Coordinates of C-alpha atoms and ligand atoms in Angstrom, one line a residue:
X162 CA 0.0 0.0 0.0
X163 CA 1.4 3.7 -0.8
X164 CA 1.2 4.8 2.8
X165 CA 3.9 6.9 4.1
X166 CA 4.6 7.6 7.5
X167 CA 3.1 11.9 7.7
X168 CA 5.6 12.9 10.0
X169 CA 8.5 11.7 7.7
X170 CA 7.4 13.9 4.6
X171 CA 7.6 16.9 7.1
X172 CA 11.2 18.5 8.0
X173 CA 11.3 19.4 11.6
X174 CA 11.1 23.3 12.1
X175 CA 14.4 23.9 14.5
X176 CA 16.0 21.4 11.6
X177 CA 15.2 23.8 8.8
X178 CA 16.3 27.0 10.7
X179 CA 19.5 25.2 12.2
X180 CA 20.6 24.1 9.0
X181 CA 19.5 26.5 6.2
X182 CA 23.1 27.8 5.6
X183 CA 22.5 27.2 2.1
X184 CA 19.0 28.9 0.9
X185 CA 18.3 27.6 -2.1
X186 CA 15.6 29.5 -4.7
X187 CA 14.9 26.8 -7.2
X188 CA 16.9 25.0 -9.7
X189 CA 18.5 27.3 -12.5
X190 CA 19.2 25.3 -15.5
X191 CA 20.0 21.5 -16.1
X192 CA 23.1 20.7 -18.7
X193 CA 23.2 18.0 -20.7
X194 CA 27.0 16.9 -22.3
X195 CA 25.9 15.3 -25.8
X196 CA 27.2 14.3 -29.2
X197 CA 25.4 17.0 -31.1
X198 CA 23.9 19.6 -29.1
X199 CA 22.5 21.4 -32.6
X200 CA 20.6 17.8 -33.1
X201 CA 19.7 17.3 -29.2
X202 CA 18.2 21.0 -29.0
X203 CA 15.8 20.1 -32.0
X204 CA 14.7 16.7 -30.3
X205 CA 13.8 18.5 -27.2
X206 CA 12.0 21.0 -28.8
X207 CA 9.9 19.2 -31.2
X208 CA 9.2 16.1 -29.4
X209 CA 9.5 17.6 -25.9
X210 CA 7.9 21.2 -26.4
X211 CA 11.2 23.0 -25.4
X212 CA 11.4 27.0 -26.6
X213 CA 14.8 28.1 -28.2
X214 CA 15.9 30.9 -25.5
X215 CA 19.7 30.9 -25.9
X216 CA 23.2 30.2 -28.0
X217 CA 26.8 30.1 -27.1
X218 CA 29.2 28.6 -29.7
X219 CA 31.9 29.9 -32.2
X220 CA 29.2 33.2 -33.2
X221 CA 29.9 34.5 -29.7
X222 CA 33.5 33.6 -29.1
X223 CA 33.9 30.2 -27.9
X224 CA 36.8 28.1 -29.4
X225 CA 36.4 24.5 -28.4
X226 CA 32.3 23.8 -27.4
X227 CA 28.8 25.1 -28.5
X228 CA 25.6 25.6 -26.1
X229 CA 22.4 25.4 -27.2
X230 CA 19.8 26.8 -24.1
X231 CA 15.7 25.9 -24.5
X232 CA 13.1 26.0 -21.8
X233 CA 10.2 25.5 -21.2
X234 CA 8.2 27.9 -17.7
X235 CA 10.2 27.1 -15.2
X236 CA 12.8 24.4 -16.7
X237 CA 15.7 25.3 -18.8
X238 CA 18.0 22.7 -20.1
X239 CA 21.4 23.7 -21.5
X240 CA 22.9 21.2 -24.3
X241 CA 26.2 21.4 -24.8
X242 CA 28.8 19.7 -27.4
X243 CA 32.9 19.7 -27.9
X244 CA 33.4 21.6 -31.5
X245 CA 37.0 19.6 -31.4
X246 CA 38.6 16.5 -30.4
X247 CA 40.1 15.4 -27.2
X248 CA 39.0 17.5 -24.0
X249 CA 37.2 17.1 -21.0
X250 CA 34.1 16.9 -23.0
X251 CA 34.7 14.9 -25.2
X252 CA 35.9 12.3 -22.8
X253 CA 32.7 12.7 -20.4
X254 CA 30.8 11.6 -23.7
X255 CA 33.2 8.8 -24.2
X256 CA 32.4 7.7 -20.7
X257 CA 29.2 8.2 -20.0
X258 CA 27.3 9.1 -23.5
X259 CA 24.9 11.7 -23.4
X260 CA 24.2 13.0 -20.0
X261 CA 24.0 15.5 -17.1
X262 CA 26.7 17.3 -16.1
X263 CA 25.3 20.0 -13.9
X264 CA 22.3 20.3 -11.9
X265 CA 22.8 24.2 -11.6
X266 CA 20.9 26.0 -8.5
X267 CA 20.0 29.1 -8.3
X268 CA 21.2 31.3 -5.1
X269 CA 21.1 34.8 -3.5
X270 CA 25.4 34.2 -3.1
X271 CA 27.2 32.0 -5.0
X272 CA 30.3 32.7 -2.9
X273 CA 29.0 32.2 0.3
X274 CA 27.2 28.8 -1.3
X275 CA 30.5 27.9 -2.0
X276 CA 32.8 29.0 1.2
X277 CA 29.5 27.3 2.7
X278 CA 29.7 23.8 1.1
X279 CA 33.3 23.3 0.8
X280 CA 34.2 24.5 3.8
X281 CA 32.0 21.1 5.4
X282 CA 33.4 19.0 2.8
X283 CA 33.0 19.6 -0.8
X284 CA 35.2 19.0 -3.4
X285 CA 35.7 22.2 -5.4
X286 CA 34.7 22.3 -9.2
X287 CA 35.6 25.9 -9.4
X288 CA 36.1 29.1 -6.9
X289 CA 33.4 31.4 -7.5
X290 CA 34.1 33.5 -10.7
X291 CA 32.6 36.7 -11.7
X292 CA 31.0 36.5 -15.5
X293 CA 29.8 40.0 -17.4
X294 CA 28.4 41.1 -20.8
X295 CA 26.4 44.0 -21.3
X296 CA 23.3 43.0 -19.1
X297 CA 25.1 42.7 -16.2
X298 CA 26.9 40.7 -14.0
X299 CA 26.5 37.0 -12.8
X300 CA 28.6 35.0 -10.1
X301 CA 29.4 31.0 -10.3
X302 CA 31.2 28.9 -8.0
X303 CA 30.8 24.8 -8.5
X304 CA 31.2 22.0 -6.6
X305 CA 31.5 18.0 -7.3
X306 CA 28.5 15.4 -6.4
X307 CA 28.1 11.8 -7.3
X308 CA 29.9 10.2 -10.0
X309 CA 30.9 13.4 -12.1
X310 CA 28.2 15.4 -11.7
X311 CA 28.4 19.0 -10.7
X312 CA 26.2 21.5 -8.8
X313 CA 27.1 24.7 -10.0
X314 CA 25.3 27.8 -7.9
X315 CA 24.4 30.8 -10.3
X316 CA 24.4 34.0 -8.8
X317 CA 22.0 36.0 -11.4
X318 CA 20.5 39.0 -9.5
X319 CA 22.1 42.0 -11.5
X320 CA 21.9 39.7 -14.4
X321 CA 19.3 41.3 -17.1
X322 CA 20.1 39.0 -20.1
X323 CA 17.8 36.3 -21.9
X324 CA 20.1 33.7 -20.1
X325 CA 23.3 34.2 -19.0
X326 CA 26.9 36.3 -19.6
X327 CA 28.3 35.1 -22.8
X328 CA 24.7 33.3 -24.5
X329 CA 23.3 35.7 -27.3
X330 CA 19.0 35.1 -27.6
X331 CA 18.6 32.3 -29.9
X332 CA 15.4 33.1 -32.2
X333 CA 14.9 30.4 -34.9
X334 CA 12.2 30.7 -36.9
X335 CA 11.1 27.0 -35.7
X336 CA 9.5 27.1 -32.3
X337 CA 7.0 24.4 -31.7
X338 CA 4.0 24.4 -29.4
X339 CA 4.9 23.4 -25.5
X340 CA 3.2 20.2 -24.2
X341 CA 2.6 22.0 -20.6
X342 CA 5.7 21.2 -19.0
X343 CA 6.3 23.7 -15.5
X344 CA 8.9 23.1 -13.5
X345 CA 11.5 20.2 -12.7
X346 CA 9.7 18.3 -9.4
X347 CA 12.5 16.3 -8.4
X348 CA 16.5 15.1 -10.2
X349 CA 17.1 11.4 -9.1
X350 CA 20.6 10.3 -8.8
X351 CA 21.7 6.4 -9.7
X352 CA 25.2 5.8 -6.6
X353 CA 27.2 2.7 -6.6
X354 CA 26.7 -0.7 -4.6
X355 CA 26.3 0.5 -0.4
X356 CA 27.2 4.5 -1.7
X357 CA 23.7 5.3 -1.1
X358 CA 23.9 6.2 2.7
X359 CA 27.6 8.2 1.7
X360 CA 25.6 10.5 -0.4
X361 CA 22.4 10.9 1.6
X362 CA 25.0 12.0 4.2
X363 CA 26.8 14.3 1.6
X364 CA 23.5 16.2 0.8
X365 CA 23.1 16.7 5.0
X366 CA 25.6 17.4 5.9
X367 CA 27.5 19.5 3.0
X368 CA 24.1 20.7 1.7
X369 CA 22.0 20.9 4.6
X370 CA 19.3 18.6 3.3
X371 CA 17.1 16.5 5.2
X372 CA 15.8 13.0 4.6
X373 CA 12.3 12.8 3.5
X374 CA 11.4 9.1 2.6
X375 CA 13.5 6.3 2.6
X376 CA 12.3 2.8 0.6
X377 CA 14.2 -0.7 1.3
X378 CA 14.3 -3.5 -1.1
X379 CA 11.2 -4.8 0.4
X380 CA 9.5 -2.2 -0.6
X381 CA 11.2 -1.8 -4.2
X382 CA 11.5 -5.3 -5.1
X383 CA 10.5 -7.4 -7.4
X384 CA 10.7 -11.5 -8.0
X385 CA 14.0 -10.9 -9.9
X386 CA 15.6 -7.0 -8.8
X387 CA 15.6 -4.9 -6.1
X388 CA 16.8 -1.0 -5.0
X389 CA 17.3 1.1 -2.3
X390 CA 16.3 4.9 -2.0
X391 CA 16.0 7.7 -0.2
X392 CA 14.8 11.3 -0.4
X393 CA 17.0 14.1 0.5
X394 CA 15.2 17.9 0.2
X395 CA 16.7 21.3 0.9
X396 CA 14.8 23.6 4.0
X397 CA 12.2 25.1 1.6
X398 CA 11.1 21.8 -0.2
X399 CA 12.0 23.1 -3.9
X400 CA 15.1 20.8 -4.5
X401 CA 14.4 17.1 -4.2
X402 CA 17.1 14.6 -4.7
X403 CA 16.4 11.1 -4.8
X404 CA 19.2 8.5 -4.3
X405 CA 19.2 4.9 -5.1
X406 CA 21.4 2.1 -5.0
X407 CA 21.1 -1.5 -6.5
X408 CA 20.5 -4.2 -4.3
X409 CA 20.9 -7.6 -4.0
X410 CA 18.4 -9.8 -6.2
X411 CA 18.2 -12.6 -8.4
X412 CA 18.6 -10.9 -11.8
X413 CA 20.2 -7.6 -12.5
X414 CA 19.0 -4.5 -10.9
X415 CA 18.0 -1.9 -12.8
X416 CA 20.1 0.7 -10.8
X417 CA 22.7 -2.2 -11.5
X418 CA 22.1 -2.0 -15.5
X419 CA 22.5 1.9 -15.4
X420 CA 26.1 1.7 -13.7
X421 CA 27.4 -0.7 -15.7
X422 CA 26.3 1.7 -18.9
X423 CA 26.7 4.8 -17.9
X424 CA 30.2 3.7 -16.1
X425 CA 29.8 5.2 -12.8
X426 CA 27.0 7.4 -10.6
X427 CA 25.2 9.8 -12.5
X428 CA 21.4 11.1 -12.6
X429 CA 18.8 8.2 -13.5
X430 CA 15.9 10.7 -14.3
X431 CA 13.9 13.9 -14.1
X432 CA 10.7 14.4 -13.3
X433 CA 9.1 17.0 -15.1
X434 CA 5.8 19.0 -13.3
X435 CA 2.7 19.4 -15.6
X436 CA -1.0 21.2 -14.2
X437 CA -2.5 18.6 -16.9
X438 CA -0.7 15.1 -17.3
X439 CA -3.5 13.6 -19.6
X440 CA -2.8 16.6 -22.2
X441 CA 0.9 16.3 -21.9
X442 CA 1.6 13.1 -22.7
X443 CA -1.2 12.6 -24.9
X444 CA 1.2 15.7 -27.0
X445 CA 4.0 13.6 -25.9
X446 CA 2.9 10.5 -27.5
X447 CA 1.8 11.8 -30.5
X448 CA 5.2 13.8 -31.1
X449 CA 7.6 10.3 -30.3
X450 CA 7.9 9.6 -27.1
X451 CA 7.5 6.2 -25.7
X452 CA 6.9 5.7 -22.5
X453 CA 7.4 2.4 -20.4
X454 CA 3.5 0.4 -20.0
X455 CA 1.9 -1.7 -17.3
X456 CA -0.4 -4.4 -18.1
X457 CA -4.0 -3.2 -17.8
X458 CA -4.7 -5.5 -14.9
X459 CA -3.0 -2.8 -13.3
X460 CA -6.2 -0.1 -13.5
X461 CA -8.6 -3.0 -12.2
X462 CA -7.5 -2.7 -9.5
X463 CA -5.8 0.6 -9.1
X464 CA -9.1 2.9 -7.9
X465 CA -9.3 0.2 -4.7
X466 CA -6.1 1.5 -3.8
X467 CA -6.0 5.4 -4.7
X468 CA -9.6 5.7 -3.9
X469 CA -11.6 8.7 -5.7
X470 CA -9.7 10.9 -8.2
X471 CA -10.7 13.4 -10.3
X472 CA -9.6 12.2 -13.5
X473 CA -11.6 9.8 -16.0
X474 CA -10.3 6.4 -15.2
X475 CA -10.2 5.8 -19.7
X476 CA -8.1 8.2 -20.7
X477 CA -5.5 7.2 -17.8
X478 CA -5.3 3.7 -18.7
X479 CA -5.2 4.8 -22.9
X480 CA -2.1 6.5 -22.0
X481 CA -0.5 4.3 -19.3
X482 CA -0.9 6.8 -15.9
X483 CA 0.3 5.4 -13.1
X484 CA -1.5 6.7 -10.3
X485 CA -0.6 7.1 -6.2
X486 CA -1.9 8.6 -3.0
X487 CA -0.3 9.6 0.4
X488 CA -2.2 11.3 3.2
X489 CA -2.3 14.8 1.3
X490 CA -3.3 13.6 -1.7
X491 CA -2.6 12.2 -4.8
X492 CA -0.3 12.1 -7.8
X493 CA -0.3 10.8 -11.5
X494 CA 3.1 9.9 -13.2
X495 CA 4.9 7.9 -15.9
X496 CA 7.7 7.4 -16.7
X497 CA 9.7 7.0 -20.5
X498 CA 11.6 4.7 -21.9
X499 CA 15.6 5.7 -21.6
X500 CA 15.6 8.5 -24.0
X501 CA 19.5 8.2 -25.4
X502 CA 21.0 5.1 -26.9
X503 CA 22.5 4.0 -23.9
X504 CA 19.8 2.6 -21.4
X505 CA 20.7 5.6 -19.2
X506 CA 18.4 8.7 -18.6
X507 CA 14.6 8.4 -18.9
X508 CA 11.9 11.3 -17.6
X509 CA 9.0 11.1 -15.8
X510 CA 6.0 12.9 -16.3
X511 CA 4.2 13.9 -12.7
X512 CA 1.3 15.6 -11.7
X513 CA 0.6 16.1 -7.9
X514 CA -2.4 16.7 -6.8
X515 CA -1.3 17.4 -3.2
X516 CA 0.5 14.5 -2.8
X517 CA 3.8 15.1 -1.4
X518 CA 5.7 11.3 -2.1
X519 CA 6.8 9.9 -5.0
X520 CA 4.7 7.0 -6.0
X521 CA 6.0 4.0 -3.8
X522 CA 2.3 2.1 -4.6
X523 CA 3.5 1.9 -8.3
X524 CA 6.7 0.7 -7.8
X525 CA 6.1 -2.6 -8.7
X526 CA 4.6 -2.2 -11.4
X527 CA 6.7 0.2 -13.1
X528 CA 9.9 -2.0 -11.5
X529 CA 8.2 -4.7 -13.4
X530 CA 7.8 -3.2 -16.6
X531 CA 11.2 -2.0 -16.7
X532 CA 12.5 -5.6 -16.2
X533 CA 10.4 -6.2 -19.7
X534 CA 12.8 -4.0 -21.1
X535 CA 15.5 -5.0 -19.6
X536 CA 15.0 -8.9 -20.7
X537 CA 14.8 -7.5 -24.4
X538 CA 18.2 -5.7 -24.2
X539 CA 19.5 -9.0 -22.6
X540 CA 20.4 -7.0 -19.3
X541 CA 18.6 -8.8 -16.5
Ligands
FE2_83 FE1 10.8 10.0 -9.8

């Protein structure tokens, strides 16, 4: 049953105060390192609704990458490729294939973010540095996470510009319709065999973060594979990390089947907000996406366990909505198939409607369906 224990979903009150050393006002952008960022940036516009915003490459100066910036409301993903050979790039596509690099957050003080982390324990990516064009002024400072990923903390209040210093406005002529994507709900991140725990404690104690949820391998198991996660969110609830590690089963975790192709920790998904899920992946769907399925026993049932919603029970099973409910609601999701050629990254779709958890009654399921996928790439 998707019951959650209500006082775990709430972060004690002398917690938050004690520990907010590190206000954090949202996430800024997500970048992706990929083979063709020119390519990638059409992808996520036309399939995924994206707006062109912002372009960095050899037009404004750079020597040795290209950036290609498109959002969508809140969620801005930056795409970036190596315009020569050999490099740091280059080499993070080599390992990993396509995949995120940063998970940039947004901050009042990116130097005091920084002093802040490092000085409990984070590995530097870079000091804070001051960036300017002629909008203004922004300030960066970095630091290393799992595998190697990157926070970076943007500073952007006397910043005026479409993005950021050094990105011109990108205006193509082609800018398809959005599918109602608003903001990114949570970024989970795939550790390493018992590196769970490490990096729960990293985003504590470095970050100030407190644990949310936590879900064992009973409750994410299956007959054949099993994970571990927990929930890790910053004082004002708008950064949620998710971190899971594979555990022991009798096939091949899926956590497992990510390491072993991405080489290493990295993030597993996001999980993009939308006011109207039913619309958005119905756009979705029709523009390419496919999205992982459970068998329709699965809405038989599912009203028995969620209760009353306010959705049309039809459309929901058309599509393949998965469908949850805590104490303060509910929440509809799915979740995509991996969406490079690696069987890496996926998204998920959400919609909550008050519910504050992430979906534990589907897990199953969905664990289920992905071990379908996996037994057709002969990874299980
Ligand atoms: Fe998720």
């Amino acid at each position: 049953m998707a019951t959650l224990d209500k006082s775990s979903l709430q972060l004690p009150k002398e917690n938050l105060e004690a520990e907010d050393f590190l206000p954090l006002l949202g996430t800024d952008y997500v970048e992706l390192y990929v083979g063709n960022a020119k390519q990638a940036a059409h992808y996520y516009m036309s399939a995924w609704g994206f707006q062109p915003l912002a372009y960095a490459g050899l037009e404004t100066g750079l020597k040795d990458r290209v950036s290609y910036v498109i959002a969508q409301d809140k969620i801005r993903l930056v795409l970036t490729s190596p315009l020569n050979s050999g490099g740091d790039i280059n080499r993070h596509i080599d390992a990993h294939g396509d995949g995120v690099k940063a998970i940039a957050l947004w901050v009042d003080d990116a130097t005091k973010s920084y002093q802040e982390t490092t000085s409990r324990g984070a590995d530097s990516y870079f000091e804070p540095k001051k960036e300017e064009d002629e909008n203004g002024v922004a300030v960066f400072s970095g630091i290393h996470t799992y595998g190697e990923t990157v926070h970076i903390f943007v500073e952007r209040g006397n910043y005026k510009g479409v993005f950021l210093p050094g990105f011109k406005a990108w205006n193509p002529h082609y800018k398809p319709t959005d599918v109602g994507l608003k903001y990114i709900d949570h970024m989970v991140g795939n550790v390493g065999w018992n590196e769970m725990n490490k990096w729960c404690e990293f985003y504590a104690k470095v970050m100030g973060f407190a644990q949310l949820v936590s879900f064992d391998d009973k409750d994410i198991s299956t007959e054949y594979t099993a994970l571990m996660s927990k929930v890790m969110s910053n004082g004002n609830g708008r950064i949620k990390f998710p971190i899971n590690e594979p555990a022991e089963g009798r096939k091949k975790s899926q956590i497992e089947e990510y390491i072993d192709f991405y080489n290493g920790a990295g993030v597993q998904h996001m999980a993009l907000a939308t006011d109207n899920i039913i619309e958005t992946v119905t756009k979705l769907r029709d523009r390419g996406i496919e999205f992982l399925t459970v068998p329709s026993s699965y809405y038989e049932t599912v009203l028995d366990r969620v209760g009353e919603i306010d959705e049309d029970l039809a459309p929901l099973k058309e599509l393949g909505i998965l469908i949850d409910r805590d104490e303060e609601g509910y929440l509809l999701q799915i979740f995509t198939k991996p969406i490079l050629d690696r069987p890496t990254m996926f998204i998920e779709i959400i919609q909550r409607k008050g519910a504050k958890s992430f979906g534990k009654g589907n897990f199953k399921a969905l664990f289920e369906a992905i071990e379908r996928e996996q037994e057709a790439r002969g990874t299980l």
